[in-house]
Each structure stands twice: as C-alpha cells, then as structure tokens.
PDB file of C-alpha atoms in Angstrom:
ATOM      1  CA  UNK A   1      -0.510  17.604  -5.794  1.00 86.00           C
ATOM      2  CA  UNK A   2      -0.554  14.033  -5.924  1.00 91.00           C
ATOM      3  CA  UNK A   3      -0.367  11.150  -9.071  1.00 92.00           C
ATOM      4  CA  UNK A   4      -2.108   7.954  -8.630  1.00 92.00           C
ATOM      5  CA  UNK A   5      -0.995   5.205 -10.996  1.00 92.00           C
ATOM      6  CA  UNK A   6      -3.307   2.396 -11.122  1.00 86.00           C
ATOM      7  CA  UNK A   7      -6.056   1.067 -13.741  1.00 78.00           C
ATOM      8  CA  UNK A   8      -5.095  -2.363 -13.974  1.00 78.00           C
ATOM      9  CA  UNK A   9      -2.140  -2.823 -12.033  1.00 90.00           C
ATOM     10  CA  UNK A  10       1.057  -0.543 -12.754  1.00 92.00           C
ATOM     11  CA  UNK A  11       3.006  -3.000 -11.337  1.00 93.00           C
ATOM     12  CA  UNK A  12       2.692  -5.642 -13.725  1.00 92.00           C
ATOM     13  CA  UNK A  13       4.665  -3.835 -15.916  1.00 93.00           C
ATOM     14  CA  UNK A  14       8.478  -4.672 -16.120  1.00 95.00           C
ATOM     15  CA  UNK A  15      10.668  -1.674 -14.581  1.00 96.00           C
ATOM     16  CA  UNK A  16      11.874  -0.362 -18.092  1.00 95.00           C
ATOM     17  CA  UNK A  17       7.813   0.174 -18.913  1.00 95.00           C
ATOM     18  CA  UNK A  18       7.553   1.592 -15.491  1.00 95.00           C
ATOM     19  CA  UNK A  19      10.506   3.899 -15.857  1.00 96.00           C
ATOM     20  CA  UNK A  20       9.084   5.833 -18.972  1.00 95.00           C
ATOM     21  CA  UNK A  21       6.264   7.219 -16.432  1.00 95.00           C
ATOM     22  CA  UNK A  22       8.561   7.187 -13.005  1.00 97.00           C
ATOM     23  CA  UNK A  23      11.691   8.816 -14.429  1.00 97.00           C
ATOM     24  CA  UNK A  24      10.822  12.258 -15.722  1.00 97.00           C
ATOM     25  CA  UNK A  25      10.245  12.352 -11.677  1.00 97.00           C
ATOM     26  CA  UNK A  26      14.290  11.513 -10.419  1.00 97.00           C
ATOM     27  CA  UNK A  27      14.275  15.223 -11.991  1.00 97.00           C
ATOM     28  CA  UNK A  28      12.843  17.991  -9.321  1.00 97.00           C
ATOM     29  CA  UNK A  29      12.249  20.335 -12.181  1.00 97.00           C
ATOM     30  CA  UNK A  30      10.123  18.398 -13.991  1.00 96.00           C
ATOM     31  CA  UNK A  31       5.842  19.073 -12.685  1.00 96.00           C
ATOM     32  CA  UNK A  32       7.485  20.589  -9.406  1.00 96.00           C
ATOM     33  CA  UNK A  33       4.043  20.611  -7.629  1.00 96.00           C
ATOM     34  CA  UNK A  34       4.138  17.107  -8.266  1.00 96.00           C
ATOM     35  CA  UNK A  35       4.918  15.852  -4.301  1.00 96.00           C
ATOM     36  CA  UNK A  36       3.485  12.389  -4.019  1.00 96.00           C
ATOM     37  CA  UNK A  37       3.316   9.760  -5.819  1.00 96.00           C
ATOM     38  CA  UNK A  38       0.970   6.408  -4.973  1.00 95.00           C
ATOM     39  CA  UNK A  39       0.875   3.442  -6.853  1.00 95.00           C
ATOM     40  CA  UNK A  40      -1.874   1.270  -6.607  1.00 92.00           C
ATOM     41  CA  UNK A  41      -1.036  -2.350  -6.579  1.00 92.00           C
ATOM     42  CA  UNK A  42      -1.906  -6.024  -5.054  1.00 91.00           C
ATOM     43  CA  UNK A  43       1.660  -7.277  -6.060  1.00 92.00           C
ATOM     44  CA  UNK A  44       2.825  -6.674  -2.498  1.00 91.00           C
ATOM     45  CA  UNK A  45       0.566  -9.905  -1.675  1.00 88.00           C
ATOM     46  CA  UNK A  46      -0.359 -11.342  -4.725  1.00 91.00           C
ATOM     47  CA  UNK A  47       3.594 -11.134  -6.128  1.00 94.00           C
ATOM     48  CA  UNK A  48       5.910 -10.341  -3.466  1.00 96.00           C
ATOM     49  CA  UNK A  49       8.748 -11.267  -5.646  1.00 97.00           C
ATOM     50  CA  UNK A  50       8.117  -8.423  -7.746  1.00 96.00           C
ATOM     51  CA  UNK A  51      10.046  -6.291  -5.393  1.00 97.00           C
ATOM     52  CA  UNK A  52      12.314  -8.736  -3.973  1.00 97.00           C
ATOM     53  CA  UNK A  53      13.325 -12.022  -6.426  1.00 97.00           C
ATOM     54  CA  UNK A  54      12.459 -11.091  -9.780  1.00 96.00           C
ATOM     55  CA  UNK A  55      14.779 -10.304 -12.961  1.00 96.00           C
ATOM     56  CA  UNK A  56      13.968  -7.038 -12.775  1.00 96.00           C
ATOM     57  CA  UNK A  57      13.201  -6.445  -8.162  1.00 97.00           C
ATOM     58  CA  UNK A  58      16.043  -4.093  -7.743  1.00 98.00           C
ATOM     59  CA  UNK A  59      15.501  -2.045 -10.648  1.00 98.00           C
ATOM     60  CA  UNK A  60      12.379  -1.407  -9.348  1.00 97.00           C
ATOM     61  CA  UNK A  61      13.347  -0.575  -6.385  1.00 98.00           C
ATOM     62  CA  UNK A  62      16.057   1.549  -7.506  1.00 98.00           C
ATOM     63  CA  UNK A  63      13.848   3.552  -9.610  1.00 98.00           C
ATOM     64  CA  UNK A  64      11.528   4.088  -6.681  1.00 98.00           C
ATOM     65  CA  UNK A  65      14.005   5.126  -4.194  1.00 98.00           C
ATOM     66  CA  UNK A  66      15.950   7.689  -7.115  1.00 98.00           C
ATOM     67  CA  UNK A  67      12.125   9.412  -7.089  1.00 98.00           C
ATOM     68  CA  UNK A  68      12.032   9.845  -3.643  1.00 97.00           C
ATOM     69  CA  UNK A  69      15.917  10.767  -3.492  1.00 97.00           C
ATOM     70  CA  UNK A  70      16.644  12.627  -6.926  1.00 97.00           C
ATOM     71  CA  UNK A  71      13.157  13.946  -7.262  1.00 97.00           C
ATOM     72  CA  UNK A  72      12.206  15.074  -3.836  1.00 97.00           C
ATOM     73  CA  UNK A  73       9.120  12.869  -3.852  1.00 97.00           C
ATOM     74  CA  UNK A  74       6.981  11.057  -1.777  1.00 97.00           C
ATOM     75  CA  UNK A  75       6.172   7.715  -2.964  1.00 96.00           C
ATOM     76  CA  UNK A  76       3.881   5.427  -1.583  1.00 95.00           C
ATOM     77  CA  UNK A  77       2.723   2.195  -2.579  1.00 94.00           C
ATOM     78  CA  UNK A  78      -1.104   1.554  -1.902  1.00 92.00           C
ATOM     79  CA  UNK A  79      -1.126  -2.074  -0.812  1.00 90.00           C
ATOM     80  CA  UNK A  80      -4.793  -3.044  -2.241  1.00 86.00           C
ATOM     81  CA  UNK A  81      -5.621  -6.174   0.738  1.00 82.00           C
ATOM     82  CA  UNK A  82      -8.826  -7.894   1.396  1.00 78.00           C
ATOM     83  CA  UNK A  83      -7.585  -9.641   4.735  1.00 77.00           C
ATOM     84  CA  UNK A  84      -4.747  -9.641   7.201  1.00 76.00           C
ATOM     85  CA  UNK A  85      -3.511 -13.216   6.287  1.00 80.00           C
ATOM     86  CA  UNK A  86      -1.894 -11.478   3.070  1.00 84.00           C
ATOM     87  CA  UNK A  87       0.717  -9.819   5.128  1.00 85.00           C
ATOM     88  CA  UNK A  88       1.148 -13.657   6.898  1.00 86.00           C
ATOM     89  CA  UNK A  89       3.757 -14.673   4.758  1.00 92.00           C
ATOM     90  CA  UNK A  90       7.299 -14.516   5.045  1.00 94.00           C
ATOM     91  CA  UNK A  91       8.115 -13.250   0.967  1.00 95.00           C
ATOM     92  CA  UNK A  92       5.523 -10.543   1.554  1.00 94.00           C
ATOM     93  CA  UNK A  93       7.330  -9.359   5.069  1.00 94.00           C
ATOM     94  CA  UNK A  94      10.192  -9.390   3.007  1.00 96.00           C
ATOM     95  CA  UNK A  95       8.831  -7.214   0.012  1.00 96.00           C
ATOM     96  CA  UNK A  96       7.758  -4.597   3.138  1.00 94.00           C
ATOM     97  CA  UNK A  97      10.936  -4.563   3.854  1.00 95.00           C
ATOM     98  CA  UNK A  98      12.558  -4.111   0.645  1.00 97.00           C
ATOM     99  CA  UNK A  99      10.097  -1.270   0.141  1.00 97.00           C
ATOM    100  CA  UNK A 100      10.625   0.677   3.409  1.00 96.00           C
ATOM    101  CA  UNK A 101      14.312   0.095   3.642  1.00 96.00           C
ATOM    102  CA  UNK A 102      15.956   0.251   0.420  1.00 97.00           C
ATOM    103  CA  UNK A 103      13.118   2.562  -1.678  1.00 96.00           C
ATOM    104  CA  UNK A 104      12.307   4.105   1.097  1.00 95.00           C
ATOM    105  CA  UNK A 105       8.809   4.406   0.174  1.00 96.00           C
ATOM    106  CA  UNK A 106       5.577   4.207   2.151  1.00 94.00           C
ATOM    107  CA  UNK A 107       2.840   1.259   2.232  1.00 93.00           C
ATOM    108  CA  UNK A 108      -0.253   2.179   2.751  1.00 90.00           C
ATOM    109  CA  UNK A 109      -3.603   0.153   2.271  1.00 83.00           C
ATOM    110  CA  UNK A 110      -7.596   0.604   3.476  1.00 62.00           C
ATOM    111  CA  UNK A 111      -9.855  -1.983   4.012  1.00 55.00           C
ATOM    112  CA  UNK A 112     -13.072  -2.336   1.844  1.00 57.00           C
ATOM    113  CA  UNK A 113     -16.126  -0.556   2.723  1.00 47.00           C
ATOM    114  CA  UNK A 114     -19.568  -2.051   1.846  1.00 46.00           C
ATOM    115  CA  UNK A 115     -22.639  -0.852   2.389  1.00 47.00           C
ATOM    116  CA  UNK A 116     -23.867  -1.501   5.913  1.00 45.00           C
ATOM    117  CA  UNK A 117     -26.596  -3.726   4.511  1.00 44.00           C
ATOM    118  CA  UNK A 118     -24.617  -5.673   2.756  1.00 45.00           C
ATOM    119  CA  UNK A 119     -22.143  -6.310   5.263  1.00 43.00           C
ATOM    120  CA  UNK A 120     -24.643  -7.471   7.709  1.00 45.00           C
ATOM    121  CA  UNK A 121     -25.987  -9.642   5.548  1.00 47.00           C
ATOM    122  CA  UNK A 122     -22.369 -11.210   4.488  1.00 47.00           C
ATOM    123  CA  UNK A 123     -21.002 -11.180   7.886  1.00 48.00           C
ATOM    124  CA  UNK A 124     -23.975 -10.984  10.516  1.00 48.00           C
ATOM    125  CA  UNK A 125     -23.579 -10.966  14.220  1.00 47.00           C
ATOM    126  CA  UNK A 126     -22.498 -14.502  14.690  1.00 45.00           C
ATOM    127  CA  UNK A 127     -19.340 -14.960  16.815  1.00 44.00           C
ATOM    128  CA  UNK A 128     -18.751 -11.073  17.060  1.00 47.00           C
ATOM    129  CA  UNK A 129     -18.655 -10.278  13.862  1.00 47.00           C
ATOM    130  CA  UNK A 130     -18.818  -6.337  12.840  1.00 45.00           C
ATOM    131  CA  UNK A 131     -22.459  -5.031  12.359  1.00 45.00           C
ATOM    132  CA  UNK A 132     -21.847  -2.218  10.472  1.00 45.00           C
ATOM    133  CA  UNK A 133     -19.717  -0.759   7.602  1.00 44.00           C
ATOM    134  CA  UNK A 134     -17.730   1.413   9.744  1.00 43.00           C
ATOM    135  CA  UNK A 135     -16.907  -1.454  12.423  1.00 44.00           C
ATOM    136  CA  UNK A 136     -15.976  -3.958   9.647  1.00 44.00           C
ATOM    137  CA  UNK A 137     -13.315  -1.305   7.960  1.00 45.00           C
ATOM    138  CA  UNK A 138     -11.949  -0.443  11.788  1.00 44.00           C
ATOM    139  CA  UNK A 139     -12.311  -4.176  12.853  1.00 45.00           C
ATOM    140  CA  UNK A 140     -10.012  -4.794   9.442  1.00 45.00           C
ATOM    141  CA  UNK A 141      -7.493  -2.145  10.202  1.00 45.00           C
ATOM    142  CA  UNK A 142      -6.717  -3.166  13.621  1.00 42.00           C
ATOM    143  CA  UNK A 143      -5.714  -6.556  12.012  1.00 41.00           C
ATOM    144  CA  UNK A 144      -3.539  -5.232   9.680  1.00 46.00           C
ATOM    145  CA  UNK A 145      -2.166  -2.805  12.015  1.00 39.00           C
ATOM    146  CA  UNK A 146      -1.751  -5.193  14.639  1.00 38.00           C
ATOM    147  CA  UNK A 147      -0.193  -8.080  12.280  1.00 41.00           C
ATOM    148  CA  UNK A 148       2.090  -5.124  10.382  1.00 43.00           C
ATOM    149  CA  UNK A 149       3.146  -5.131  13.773  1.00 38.00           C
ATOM    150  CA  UNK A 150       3.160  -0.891  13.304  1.00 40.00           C
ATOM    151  CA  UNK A 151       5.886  -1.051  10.346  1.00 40.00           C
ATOM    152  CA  UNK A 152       3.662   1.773   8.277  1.00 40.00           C
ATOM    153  CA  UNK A 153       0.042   3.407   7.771  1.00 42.00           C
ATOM    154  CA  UNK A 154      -2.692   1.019   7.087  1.00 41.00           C
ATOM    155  CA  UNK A 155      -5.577   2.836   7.428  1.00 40.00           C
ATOM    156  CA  UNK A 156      -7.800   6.184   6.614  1.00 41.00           C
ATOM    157  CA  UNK A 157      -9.199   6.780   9.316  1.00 38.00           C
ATOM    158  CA  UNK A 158      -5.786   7.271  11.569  1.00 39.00           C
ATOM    159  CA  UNK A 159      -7.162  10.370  11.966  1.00 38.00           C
ATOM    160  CA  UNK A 160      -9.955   9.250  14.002  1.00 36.00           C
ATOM    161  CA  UNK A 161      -9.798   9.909  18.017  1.00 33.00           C
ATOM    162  CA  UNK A 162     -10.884   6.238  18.961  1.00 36.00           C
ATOM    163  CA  UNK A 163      -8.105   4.867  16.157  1.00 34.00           C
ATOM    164  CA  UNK A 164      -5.498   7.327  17.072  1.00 33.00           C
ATOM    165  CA  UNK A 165      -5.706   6.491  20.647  1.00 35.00           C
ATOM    166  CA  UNK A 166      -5.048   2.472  19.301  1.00 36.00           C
ATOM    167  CA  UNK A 167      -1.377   3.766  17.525  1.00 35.00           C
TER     168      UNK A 167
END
C-alpha cells in the first residue's frame, strides 16, 4: 500500500512538522503494509534549497533516508514540473542529488495532460508542436528524461513499448 502526502505542499513544512507524520515510519512495525511513500512537492524546482542549503536541508534529508533505512520503505518524491527548464539549474541538479545520494529516495514526476482540444488550441501545429494530448505528455517526458540525463523515472508511461524502447 502506498501514502501520498500532498494537499498544499508537504514540503513547506519545516522537518520537525514533517517528522510528526514521517517518523512513526523509521519503525517497520508501525502500518507494516505501508511500503511506499510519495510526497508530492514543487520544492525540488521552485526551492531547491529546501533539501540542500536551508536551516533545516539535512534534517530533512536525514529523516527521509532513516524511512527508507529504519523503516524498510520506499520513498519517493513526486517532482510536480511544468517544463524541462526547471531541472536547468545548477541548485536543483544539486537537490537531485542530495535526494538520490544521501536519502536515497526516488524522483519521480509526469507531465500535464490536457484535453486534446485544448492542447491543440494552446499549442497548435506550428513549428512541430504536439497535436494531441498523448504526444504533448510523451513530447514532455522525453525532455525531462533527456535533460535528467537518465538520473531517475520521469514518466508514467515507461511502461509503454514505443517509450521503453527510448530508455
């Protein structure tokens, strides 16, 4: 079974708020069907520093690796991005790196889906752009994927033959 924190932005919350939910979870006795854990954020591009500068970054990412560690869980963080350039910077390749080396936690993100009407008529056909719903979201996760250079899942639809074959 799986917990998603998010509503708002679980985040935002300094590490001791965060630990009252997280650290019940360092204990594998505690909801033992409990296996995954995903936290639904835009910090890692929005506030990098929340894993990396701030008063409180290794706390944080303490407390996320001890779930993982102590508690047997998976924990994932589910990157909420709108376009590749947010993984451009250098403090956000450094929060990624943070995350996957030290907490040892997963990043995952999708792209947004719209309705295929609505993305034609936001994006059109001009200079290649996607004409459907489905291209737009695949077009979107190659991006990431390919700027990520690879470092961890991006995308839903891995499972897909045409994406699979891109991995």
């Amino acid at each position: 079974s799986d917990i998603l924190m998010t509503g708002g932005d679980p985040m935002v919350m300094k590490t001791k708020s965060l630990a009252q939910y997280l650290e019940p979870l360092t204990d594998p006795n505690f909801l033992p069907h409990i296996k995954n854990i995903r936290i639904g954020t835009r910090s890692l591009s929005f506030w990098p520093q929340r894993f990396t500068t701030d008063a409180d970054a290794d706390e944080v990412i303490d407390l996320l690796r001890r779930v993982r560690e102590e508690g047997g869980r998976h924990i994932a963080i589910m990157a909420h991005l709108s376009h590749a350039r947010e993984l451009s910077t250098p403090k956000v390749k450094q929060a990624i790196n943070r995350i996957q080396k030290e907490a040892f936690a997963t990043i995952r993100s999708q792209s947004p889906v719209m309705p295929e009407s609505m993305t034609v008529q936001r994006f059109g056909r001009k200079n290649g752009a996607p004409r459907s719903a489905w291209e737009l979201s695949h077009t979107t996760c190659s991006w990431l994927v390919t700027l990520a250079h690879r470092n961890f899942s991006m995308c839903p639809w891995r499972r897909h033959t045409k994406f699979s074959a891109m991995h």
